[in-house]
Amino acid sequence: MLPCGRHHEIAYTAHMSHTRPDPDALLEKLQQEDARQQRGRLKIFFGSCAGVGKTFAMLTAAHARMQEGEDVLVGVIETHGRRDTESRLQGLPQLPLKSLIYRDKTLHEFDLDAALARRPGLLLVDELAHSNAEGSRHRKRWQDVEELCSAGIDVYTTLNVQHLESLNDVVGQITGIRVSETVPDKVFDLADEVTLVDLPPEELLQRLQEGKVYMSQQAERARRHFFRKGNLIALREMALRRTADRVDAQMREYRTDQSIQHVWQTHERILVGLGPGPEAEQLVRTAARLAISMKAEWLAAYVETPALQKLGHAERQAILDNLRLAQTLGATTTATLSGDEVSTVLLDYARSRNVSRLVVGKPRRPLLMRLFVPSVTDQLAKEATDIDLHVVVRQPKPRHKPAPQHSLQMAANAHLSGLKKRGYLWALAISAATSVIAGMLLQYFELSNVIMLYLLGVMLISIRYGRGPGILASILSVSAFDFFFVPPKLSFTVSDTQYLLTFGIMLSVALVISNLTSSLRYQAVIANYRERRSLALYEIGKELASTMTTQHIVEVSVHHIASLFQSRAAILLPDADDKLRAPEADAGHGHTLADVDLGIAQWTFDHQEHAGLGTNTLPSSPVLYVPLKAPMRTRGVLAIVPENRAAIFLPEQRQLLDTFAAQIALALERKHYVEVARDALISMESERLRNSLLSAISHDLRTPLTSLLGIADQLRQAPGMPADRHAQLETLYDQAFRMQQLVVNLLDMARLQAGSVQLNSQWQVLEEVLGSALRAMQPVSQQHHIEVTLPPDLPLLQFDAVLLERVFCNLLDNACKYSPPNTTIRISAQQHPGEVWITVADEGWGLPAGMETQIFQKFTRGQVESSQPGVGLGLSICKAIIQAHGGALWAEAQQPHGTRFIFSLPLGEPPAPPLAEETPA
Amino acid sequence: MSSTATIILIEDEVQIQRFVQAALEDAGFTVHSTPSGRQGVIDTGTRKPDAIILDLGLPDMDGIDVIRQIRSWSNVPMIVLSARTQEAQKVSALDAGADDYLTKPFGTAELLARIRAQLRRHSQTGNPTQESVFTMGDIRVDLVNRQVHRGDALVSLTPIEFRLLAALIRYAGRVVTQRQLLKEVWGPSHIESGHYVRIYMGHLRHKLEADPAQPRYLLTETGVGYRLLADGD
């Protein structure tokens, strides 16, 4: 597997199987629609070639949108000096271009950051296939557009058919001109709208002649090369067909949506098997086209045999590029497999992935080989009994073939080449030594045994130094044997012709042995390398599993990555706001990454995509940024500065790096959840502690107060008490009672503050709770008239009756305290949309101006120095209780005098009332 | 009703125990105090008290368990003492078989009133001829003929309203939990429909009380249940 390049998968939610209304597909559809809701809409003005009027059409559409009141902004428009286009541009606000200095030249580029900051409703970005100048955030403009859409900005853009990735080679074959600027088909397929801008070839040529398409000096050259009528017709057909395909896909999608024609067809899955040759690119494109036409999911795999592992860097890079191309073209998985037999490995993989069709290239091999050794394709055809085989005829493009390099990778490489030089010398030495020994032994042994001695030497050389020295040793051995031992001695001439057969057999045996042993050596080196890889993974896994702190995880990871990839590495972690922090100076290793750009790292973190060195985003940066993606979310970013850039981009290394990143991410996530669990435990503990403290305090305060009050009450009621004693006892009782009220209030406040009050919310009748509050407050409110007005149709309300009674008691107490005796306290309720307002109004002295909100603060009282008892907790308790119920409490001045306290309670959906039964008893 | 009735006081706080005992003895009761729930259960068996006063927070066992144990073999009136914020505890005590509760702090008068009400009810249950007409103020409830008069006017009640009123009268003077009322009036399947009781209590108050918002007879013990307050209680 090569998960490194699955970048775009995230941006474009996988887009497959529109004909099958299975739940997954529907869910995906919903998710896509969700994503589209937030995403800006992308509209592509699509044309067969330059000059058909795409930009003009786009500008016209933009003018229309602007007249509708849309906030239109021109991001970048290429007018190519066309006059009518320029005139159409008038009146549209334009975003200034960004100036970039690249190799002493000033380039003007579309300013992505300015556009994101400006956030227009609709942005015009011409030429979707444009490649950005070096130093821009993205390599390609379509990536800019992608980011704009993700940010919720609508984008209009233009695109020519030859820039579509999958059609790129076909167009190249027709027109003879390959364009290097391509746009993945997914961008086109997932665009919200595609408008085909069509112009018949005759008219286009006419326009070209009139100089409307290119400025005159370019016109002639362009016409000769590209604007041939045959080309134009073909391009137009392709554009029309591609648009028609899209419409067709939309139609099918619609039918799936509407569940018209449920066709439960088996899901096609295509696997393309890639080889090392230059034809692989074409193979990928063919498979992509096949997959699109069949609406199938497709995978690409490259099988690496021991022989293929000896390929040079450039070829390996080409394979990697082709696998990447496959991803860009929509392959869901790309895999690098390894094994001895390509056909077996490929078929096994195909079966494990439920592949229904296998696409391979037609081999081009010399006639002789074809006769004796069956090709991979032949073997596949023989073995693939259950999988359809598509053999694609290859049209290799002339390509500079790099000189074959005998290099495996990294250590294996250097190791072997060093050995080889010495090997040739040893071949010489062993051959000479064998000749001397054989010369000495000849008097005792037969000539045939001398041959054996030489063979032994060849074998030893092959085992130790590989094929080259082995071959040299066998040739030297045969020559030496001939020269020294075969009569006539000390001459290469041979008297007995049967020795020629001896030479031949000796040479072939020597060659076979040297070949066998050297291939064994390669296998051993590869196995060794693989083992090192798994050992490295095992070790980092083991160490990460035992890490307890984030710091430790970072240290372990950086250490392993630094040694295994010969790189400097750093891990950037996000803070609570998901902003990455610069890595702390690493004391243990003594180096930090000075060149880490936090901006790029943040981008990597936010977009969960690779960025920097060798990727599609800011490739000119010296640092590679790898997102640490864990199952739940991205946990950070790994920044790497490789010493040897090539080493990190070998397929195996990339795969290993990605596996490492996944391991680190998992470790970070595990650590995160350990912390979450610990925090929860701590808060539970402190909650428990607070609660037990509160109940202990309340018990210790309440018990003495209860006895105090009880005894005072008992004494004051005792008969035969002198009047002055009785008055003292009354005071004692009153003070104890007030003390008790205060304790109750303080404890209530503490409880509410601690958030430990569990609402026992039930559907209640307001009148009932008010009734019990009034009864409880009777001793206090005796000197006031209380008037209650509740609407008869007041619905049930959901609240905690005990707490609400407390609110009423406190408000009544307050009203009684701050209004003169014999005035009226009015309690009423009104129904408002969504809530009920309950008012307690007195005819008292009213609140001092400006105190309307302050009175709800703890320990605040209307009058600072007042004869009224209380410390001002009542109202803040009321406020806390009402807020816990989702309501609000406020105070207003009452006309002509007095205060009105109003609190609101939300109306809910009351439960079903009991069944009506109206038969009187 | 004799004032020489015996009362067992199960209370672990010495100060409270002392003043309650003093208040009760002043009123002429014989009081046995114990700080332990276990001892309280044993005393109840040996001393055959006329009433029990029980603090729910005991050191040796849960007050609710004390109630369950005693209630399993005796129907002696039990009054529990509980803190203000522990409504749920009161409800479980009542549902477990306690007859009434007092919220700390409480006054002597309140305590004595509750005990007398319990003793009176208890002596009545021994007497099978329960009065067929119940009066509170100007309201007259004829339990046999299922008729309710307020002053001279006949008040028309629905069958459920009447059943609810009758249930409250059965427990007159005592607190009844919402659960008990639901079970008795609507049946065991409606135990969770608490709002039924509230709605019907509202109906009853509107039909029987002069000011339904400030009821005289059909009182709500918020968070616990209801109490029908007849004359003399």
Short mmCIF file of C-alpha atoms in Angstrom, two decimals, chain A residues 503-885:
data_model
loop_
_atom_site.label_atom_id
_atom_site.label_comp_id
_atom_site.label_asym_id
_atom_site.label_seq_id
_atom_site.Cartn_x
_atom_site.Cartn_y
_atom_site.Cartn_z
CA PHE A 503 35.58 -25.86 -21.53
CA GLY A 504 32.00 -25.28 -22.61
CA ILE A 505 30.53 -27.31 -19.74
CA MET A 506 32.95 -25.81 -17.27
CA LEU A 507 32.04 -22.29 -18.35
CA SER A 508 28.29 -22.92 -18.23
CA VAL A 509 28.51 -24.63 -14.84
CA ALA A 510 30.55 -21.73 -13.54
CA LEU A 511 28.08 -19.22 -14.96
CA VAL A 512 25.04 -21.02 -13.57
CA ILE A 513 26.62 -21.23 -10.14
CA SER A 514 27.64 -17.59 -10.13
CA ASN A 515 24.16 -16.54 -11.26
CA LEU A 516 22.41 -18.62 -8.65
CA THR A 517 24.59 -17.54 -5.79
CA SER A 518 24.42 -13.89 -6.73
CA SER A 519 20.64 -13.90 -6.95
CA LEU A 520 20.61 -15.61 -3.58
CA ARG A 521 22.75 -12.80 -2.29
CA TYR A 522 20.27 -10.23 -3.57
CA GLN A 523 17.41 -12.05 -1.94
CA ALA A 524 19.34 -12.14 1.28
CA VAL A 525 20.08 -8.42 1.11
CA ILE A 526 16.45 -7.65 0.38
CA ALA A 527 15.29 -9.93 3.17
CA ASN A 528 17.75 -8.24 5.44
CA TYR A 529 16.44 -4.85 4.44
CA ARG A 530 12.83 -5.94 4.96
CA GLU A 531 13.71 -7.31 8.33
CA ARG A 532 15.33 -4.05 9.29
CA ARG A 533 12.18 -2.28 8.24
CA SER A 534 9.94 -4.49 10.32
CA LEU A 535 12.40 -4.34 13.18
CA ALA A 536 12.32 -0.55 13.03
CA LEU A 537 8.53 -0.63 13.08
CA TYR A 538 8.51 -3.13 15.89
CA GLU A 539 10.90 -1.03 17.92
CA ILE A 540 9.08 2.24 17.50
CA GLY A 541 5.81 0.44 18.21
CA LYS A 542 7.24 -1.09 21.35
CA GLU A 543 8.73 2.14 22.58
CA LEU A 544 5.65 4.18 21.79
CA ALA A 545 3.50 1.69 23.63
CA SER A 546 5.46 2.31 26.79
CA THR A 547 5.47 6.10 26.54
CA MET A 548 3.53 7.97 29.18
CA THR A 549 3.97 11.62 28.26
CA THR A 550 3.62 13.56 25.06
CA GLN A 551 7.18 14.76 25.43
CA HIS A 552 8.34 11.18 25.56
CA ILE A 553 6.34 10.24 22.47
CA VAL A 554 7.89 13.15 20.59
CA GLU A 555 11.38 12.17 21.70
CA VAL A 556 11.00 8.53 20.74
CA SER A 557 9.49 9.41 17.37
CA VAL A 558 12.05 12.05 16.48
CA HIS A 559 14.88 9.76 17.48
CA HIS A 560 13.65 6.84 15.39
CA ILE A 561 12.80 8.89 12.36
CA ALA A 562 16.09 10.73 12.48
CA SER A 563 18.09 7.53 12.51
CA LEU A 564 16.01 5.51 10.09
CA PHE A 565 15.46 8.16 7.44
CA GLN A 566 18.72 10.01 7.93
CA SER A 567 16.69 13.14 8.47
CA ARG A 568 16.18 15.84 10.98
CA ALA A 569 12.66 15.65 12.28
CA ALA A 570 10.31 17.53 14.56
CA ILE A 571 6.78 16.97 15.73
CA LEU A 572 4.44 19.92 15.98
CA LEU A 573 1.51 19.58 18.31
CA PRO A 574 -1.63 21.67 18.41
CA ASP A 575 -2.71 23.69 21.42
CA ALA A 576 -6.25 23.87 22.74
CA ASP A 577 -7.31 26.14 19.86
CA ASP A 578 -5.94 23.73 17.24
CA LYS A 579 -3.08 26.10 16.49
CA LEU A 580 0.24 24.37 16.07
CA ARG A 581 3.00 25.34 18.44
CA ALA A 582 6.62 25.63 17.39
CA PRO A 583 8.55 22.60 18.62
CA GLU A 584 10.48 23.23 21.78
CA ALA A 585 14.24 23.19 21.52
CA ASP A 586 15.17 19.58 21.83
CA ALA A 587 17.88 19.44 24.43
CA GLY A 588 18.43 15.75 24.10
CA HIS A 589 19.38 15.85 20.46
CA GLY A 590 20.71 19.30 20.30
CA HIS A 591 19.12 20.31 17.05
CA THR A 592 15.88 22.00 16.17
CA LEU A 593 14.33 22.57 12.85
CA ALA A 594 14.91 26.22 12.17
CA ASP A 595 13.32 26.02 8.76
CA VAL A 596 9.92 24.73 9.87
CA ASP A 597 7.28 27.05 8.53
CA LEU A 598 4.38 27.09 11.00
CA GLY A 599 2.07 28.37 8.27
CA ILE A 600 2.60 25.32 6.07
CA ALA A 601 2.45 23.04 9.10
CA GLN A 602 -0.87 24.57 10.10
CA TRP A 603 -2.16 24.08 6.58
CA THR A 604 -1.10 20.44 6.71
CA PHE A 605 -2.82 20.05 10.05
CA ASP A 606 -6.04 21.73 8.91
CA HIS A 607 -6.26 19.94 5.56
CA GLN A 608 -4.88 16.59 6.72
CA GLU A 609 -2.67 16.44 3.67
CA HIS A 610 1.02 16.14 3.07
CA ALA A 611 2.71 19.39 2.18
CA GLY A 612 6.14 20.75 1.46
CA LEU A 613 9.03 18.98 -0.14
CA GLY A 614 8.07 16.69 -3.00
CA THR A 615 4.30 17.08 -2.58
CA ASN A 616 1.74 19.01 -4.53
CA THR A 617 1.56 21.80 -2.01
CA LEU A 618 4.51 24.16 -1.71
CA PRO A 619 6.97 21.64 -3.15
CA SER A 620 9.81 24.13 -3.02
CA SER A 621 9.90 24.08 0.77
CA PRO A 622 12.91 22.16 2.16
CA VAL A 623 10.73 20.47 4.77
CA LEU A 624 8.24 17.65 4.27
CA TYR A 625 5.13 17.95 6.43
CA VAL A 626 3.23 14.78 7.21
CA PRO A 627 -0.08 15.00 9.07
CA LEU A 628 -0.35 12.63 12.03
CA LYS A 629 -3.76 11.22 11.30
CA ALA A 630 -5.32 9.15 14.08
CA PRO A 631 -8.73 7.49 13.89
CA MET A 632 -10.51 10.36 15.66
CA ARG A 633 -8.67 13.40 14.34
CA THR A 634 -5.30 14.78 13.29
CA ARG A 635 -3.03 14.85 16.30
CA GLY A 636 -0.18 16.91 14.97
CA VAL A 637 2.27 17.34 12.13
CA LEU A 638 5.56 15.60 11.53
CA ALA A 639 8.14 17.84 9.89
CA ILE A 640 11.12 16.20 8.22
CA VAL A 641 14.23 17.57 6.57
CA PRO A 642 15.83 14.62 4.84
CA GLU A 643 19.60 14.65 4.40
CA ASN A 644 19.22 12.55 1.30
CA ARG A 645 16.09 13.70 -0.46
CA ALA A 646 15.88 10.72 -2.75
CA ALA A 647 15.97 8.31 0.17
CA ILE A 648 12.70 9.49 1.58
CA PHE A 649 10.81 9.39 -1.70
CA LEU A 650 11.51 5.78 -2.54
CA PRO A 651 8.20 3.94 -2.44
CA GLU A 652 9.26 1.73 0.48
CA GLN A 653 10.53 4.67 2.46
CA ARG A 654 7.39 6.68 1.89
CA GLN A 655 5.32 3.74 2.97
CA LEU A 656 7.47 3.25 6.04
CA LEU A 657 7.27 6.94 6.87
CA ASP A 658 3.50 6.89 6.59
CA THR A 659 3.31 3.83 8.80
CA PHE A 660 5.51 5.62 11.32
CA ALA A 661 3.28 8.67 11.16
CA ALA A 662 0.23 6.50 11.80
CA GLN A 663 1.95 4.85 14.77
CA ILE A 664 2.93 8.19 16.27
CA ALA A 665 -0.57 9.54 15.73
CA LEU A 666 -2.03 6.51 17.48
CA ALA A 667 0.34 6.95 20.40
CA LEU A 668 -0.62 10.62 20.68
CA GLU A 669 -4.28 9.76 20.55
CA ARG A 670 -3.91 7.07 23.19
CA LYS A 671 -2.12 9.61 25.37
CA HIS A 672 -4.93 12.10 24.76
CA TYR A 673 -7.60 9.68 25.88
CA VAL A 674 -5.59 8.66 28.92
CA GLU A 675 -5.57 12.34 29.86
CA VAL A 676 -9.27 12.71 29.20
CA ALA A 677 -9.99 9.74 31.42
CA ARG A 678 -7.74 11.08 34.15
CA ASP A 679 -9.33 14.53 34.00
CA ALA A 680 -12.76 12.96 34.26
CA LEU A 681 -11.61 11.00 37.29
CA ILE A 682 -10.18 14.12 38.92
CA SER A 683 -13.30 16.16 38.34
CA MET A 684 -15.40 13.28 39.66
CA GLU A 685 -13.22 13.09 42.76
CA SER A 686 -13.35 16.81 43.40
CA GLU A 687 -17.09 16.75 42.83
CA ARG A 688 -17.46 13.98 45.37
CA LEU A 689 -15.24 15.83 47.82
CA ARG A 690 -17.21 19.05 47.39
CA ASN A 691 -20.50 17.27 47.91
CA SER A 692 -19.39 15.45 51.03
CA LEU A 693 -17.91 18.68 52.39
CA LEU A 694 -21.16 20.53 51.75
CA SER A 695 -23.28 17.90 53.38
CA ALA A 696 -20.93 17.67 56.36
CA ILE A 697 -21.01 21.45 56.86
CA SER A 698 -24.73 21.64 56.42
CA HIS A 699 -25.23 18.84 58.91
CA ASP A 700 -22.87 20.40 61.45
CA LEU A 701 -24.54 23.77 61.15
CA ARG A 702 -28.08 22.56 61.05
CA THR A 703 -28.01 20.22 64.03
CA PRO A 704 -27.11 22.84 66.67
CA LEU A 705 -29.52 25.31 65.08
CA THR A 706 -32.32 22.75 65.23
CA SER A 707 -31.78 22.17 68.93
CA LEU A 708 -31.37 25.90 69.55
CA LEU A 709 -34.60 26.71 67.79
CA GLY A 710 -36.43 23.78 69.39
CA ILE A 711 -35.37 24.72 72.89
CA ALA A 712 -36.10 28.43 72.39
CA ASP A 713 -39.51 27.55 71.06
CA GLN A 714 -40.18 25.24 73.96
CA LEU A 715 -39.10 27.86 76.50
CA ARG A 716 -41.10 30.73 75.07
CA GLN A 717 -44.24 28.63 75.18
CA ALA A 718 -43.68 27.56 78.76
CA PRO A 719 -46.40 28.99 81.01
CA GLY A 720 -45.76 31.32 83.94
CA MET A 721 -42.81 33.17 82.39
CA PRO A 722 -42.28 36.82 83.44
CA ALA A 723 -42.92 39.27 80.61
CA ASP A 724 -39.35 40.52 80.27
CA ARG A 725 -37.99 36.96 80.17
CA HIS A 726 -40.57 36.11 77.58
CA ALA A 727 -39.48 39.01 75.41
CA GLN A 728 -35.86 37.85 75.66
CA LEU A 729 -36.84 34.34 74.67
CA GLU A 730 -38.73 35.72 71.69
CA THR A 731 -35.60 37.57 70.61
CA LEU A 732 -33.52 34.45 71.08
CA TYR A 733 -35.94 32.51 68.92
CA ASP A 734 -36.05 35.20 66.23
CA GLN A 735 -32.28 35.47 66.04
CA ALA A 736 -31.87 31.71 65.87
CA PHE A 737 -34.50 31.58 63.15
CA ARG A 738 -32.74 34.28 61.14
CA MET A 739 -29.45 32.50 61.59
CA GLN A 740 -31.03 29.35 60.29
CA GLN A 741 -32.37 31.20 57.22
CA LEU A 742 -28.91 32.53 56.54
CA VAL A 743 -27.34 29.10 56.79
CA VAL A 744 -29.95 27.69 54.45
CA ASN A 745 -29.28 30.46 51.93
CA LEU A 746 -25.53 30.09 52.13
CA LEU A 747 -25.69 26.37 51.68
CA ASP A 748 -28.10 26.72 48.79
CA MET A 749 -25.84 29.23 47.12
CA ALA A 750 -22.82 26.99 47.60
CA ARG A 751 -24.72 24.10 46.13
CA LEU A 752 -25.92 26.07 43.14
CA GLN A 753 -22.46 27.51 42.57
CA ALA A 754 -20.84 24.12 42.68
CA GLY A 755 -23.22 23.10 39.92
CA SER A 756 -24.12 20.06 41.92
CA VAL A 757 -27.83 20.79 41.95
CA GLN A 758 -29.65 18.12 40.03
CA LEU A 759 -32.91 19.50 38.72
CA ASN A 760 -35.77 17.20 39.53
CA SER A 761 -37.78 18.63 36.65
CA GLN A 762 -41.34 17.47 36.34
CA TRP A 763 -44.47 18.73 34.69
CA GLN A 764 -46.00 20.93 37.35
CA VAL A 765 -49.03 23.09 37.94
CA LEU A 766 -47.76 26.58 38.73
CA GLU A 767 -50.70 27.37 41.01
CA GLU A 768 -49.87 24.44 43.28
CA VAL A 769 -46.26 25.48 43.88
CA LEU A 770 -47.28 29.10 44.35
CA GLY A 771 -49.87 27.92 46.86
CA SER A 772 -47.37 26.10 49.02
CA ALA A 773 -44.96 29.03 48.82
CA LEU A 774 -47.67 31.39 49.99
CA ARG A 775 -48.47 29.10 52.88
CA ALA A 776 -44.82 28.82 53.86
CA MET A 777 -44.44 32.61 53.76
CA GLN A 778 -47.64 33.28 55.69
CA PRO A 779 -45.83 34.35 58.90
CA VAL A 780 -43.85 36.94 56.93
CA SER A 781 -46.58 38.17 54.62
CA GLN A 782 -49.34 38.55 57.21
CA GLN A 783 -49.25 42.34 56.99
CA HIS A 784 -49.56 42.44 53.21
CA HIS A 785 -52.41 41.73 50.83
CA ILE A 786 -51.53 39.13 48.29
CA GLU A 787 -53.33 39.01 44.98
CA VAL A 788 -52.83 36.13 42.57
CA THR A 789 -53.92 36.28 38.93
CA LEU A 790 -53.14 33.19 36.91
CA PRO A 791 -54.66 32.61 33.47
CA PRO A 792 -56.98 29.58 33.65
CA ASP A 793 -55.45 28.02 30.53
CA LEU A 794 -51.88 28.12 31.76
CA PRO A 795 -50.21 24.92 30.52
CA LEU A 796 -48.16 22.58 32.65
CA LEU A 797 -44.59 23.79 33.08
CA GLN A 798 -41.50 21.73 33.54
CA PHE A 799 -39.53 22.69 36.62
CA ASP A 800 -38.17 21.50 39.94
CA ALA A 801 -41.02 22.28 42.31
CA VAL A 802 -38.88 22.52 45.42
CA LEU A 803 -36.49 25.01 43.84
CA LEU A 804 -39.26 27.06 42.28
CA GLU A 805 -41.05 27.26 45.61
CA ARG A 806 -37.80 28.66 46.93
CA VAL A 807 -37.80 31.31 44.19
CA PHE A 808 -41.34 32.31 45.11
CA CYS A 809 -40.49 32.38 48.82
CA ASN A 810 -37.44 34.56 48.27
CA LEU A 811 -39.29 36.95 45.96
CA LEU A 812 -42.21 37.18 48.39
CA ASP A 813 -39.87 37.69 51.30
CA ASN A 814 -38.15 40.41 49.34
CA ALA A 815 -41.42 42.07 48.40
CA CYS A 816 -42.60 42.01 52.04
CA LYS A 817 -39.33 43.43 53.31
CA TYR A 818 -39.20 46.30 50.86
CA SER A 819 -42.81 47.47 50.89
CA PRO A 820 -44.74 49.07 53.73
CA PRO A 821 -47.40 47.02 55.56
CA ASN A 822 -50.96 46.94 54.20
CA THR A 823 -49.86 47.34 50.61
CA THR A 824 -50.67 44.77 47.96
CA ILE A 825 -48.28 42.25 46.43
CA ARG A 826 -49.52 41.08 43.04
CA ILE A 827 -48.46 37.78 41.54
CA SER A 828 -49.43 37.11 37.95
CA ALA A 829 -48.44 35.04 34.94
CA GLN A 830 -48.64 35.76 31.22
CA GLN A 831 -48.08 33.44 28.34
CA HIS A 832 -45.56 34.65 25.73
CA PRO A 833 -44.35 32.83 22.64
CA GLY A 834 -42.20 29.96 23.86
CA GLU A 835 -42.24 30.97 27.50
CA VAL A 836 -44.30 32.06 30.47
CA TRP A 837 -43.55 35.23 32.37
CA ILE A 838 -44.28 35.28 36.07
CA THR A 839 -44.37 38.62 37.82
CA VAL A 840 -44.15 39.44 41.53
CA ALA A 841 -44.93 43.13 41.96
CA ASP A 842 -44.90 45.15 45.15
CA GLU A 843 -45.89 48.71 46.01
CA GLY A 844 -42.76 49.42 47.95
CA TRP A 845 -40.09 52.01 47.82
CA GLY A 846 -38.66 50.69 44.57
CA LEU A 847 -35.10 50.06 43.59
CA PRO A 848 -32.50 52.81 43.58
CA ALA A 849 -31.82 53.82 39.97
CA GLY A 850 -29.15 51.72 38.32
CA MET A 851 -29.46 48.85 40.78
CA GLU A 852 -31.69 46.75 38.49
CA THR A 853 -28.94 44.32 37.64
CA GLN A 854 -26.66 44.74 40.62
CA ILE A 855 -29.21 43.42 43.05
CA PHE A 856 -28.78 39.96 41.57
CA GLN A 857 -25.15 39.92 42.60
CA LYS A 858 -24.27 38.06 45.74
CA PHE A 859 -24.23 40.09 48.96
CA THR A 860 -25.77 43.09 47.25
CA ARG A 861 -28.71 44.89 48.73
CA GLY A 862 -30.73 47.77 47.42
CA GLN A 863 -29.94 49.98 50.36
CA VAL A 864 -26.46 49.66 51.72
CA GLU A 865 -27.36 50.54 55.28
CA SER A 866 -30.72 49.08 56.00
CA SER A 867 -32.60 48.07 59.04
CA GLN A 868 -33.95 45.10 57.09
CA PRO A 869 -32.28 41.83 57.93
CA GLY A 870 -30.57 39.72 55.24
CA VAL A 871 -27.28 39.69 53.45
CA GLY A 872 -28.56 39.82 49.88
CA LEU A 873 -28.26 36.22 48.84
CA GLY A 874 -31.91 35.61 48.09
CA LEU A 875 -32.06 37.19 44.65
CA SER A 876 -28.85 35.66 43.42
CA ILE A 877 -30.14 32.25 44.48
CA CYS A 878 -33.36 32.95 42.56
CA LYS A 879 -31.38 33.96 39.51
CA ALA A 880 -29.24 30.85 39.65
CA ILE A 881 -32.30 28.61 40.00
CA ILE A 882 -34.16 30.28 37.13
CA GLN A 883 -31.08 30.12 34.91
CA ALA A 884 -30.72 26.44 35.67
CA HIS A 885 -34.25 26.07 34.32
#
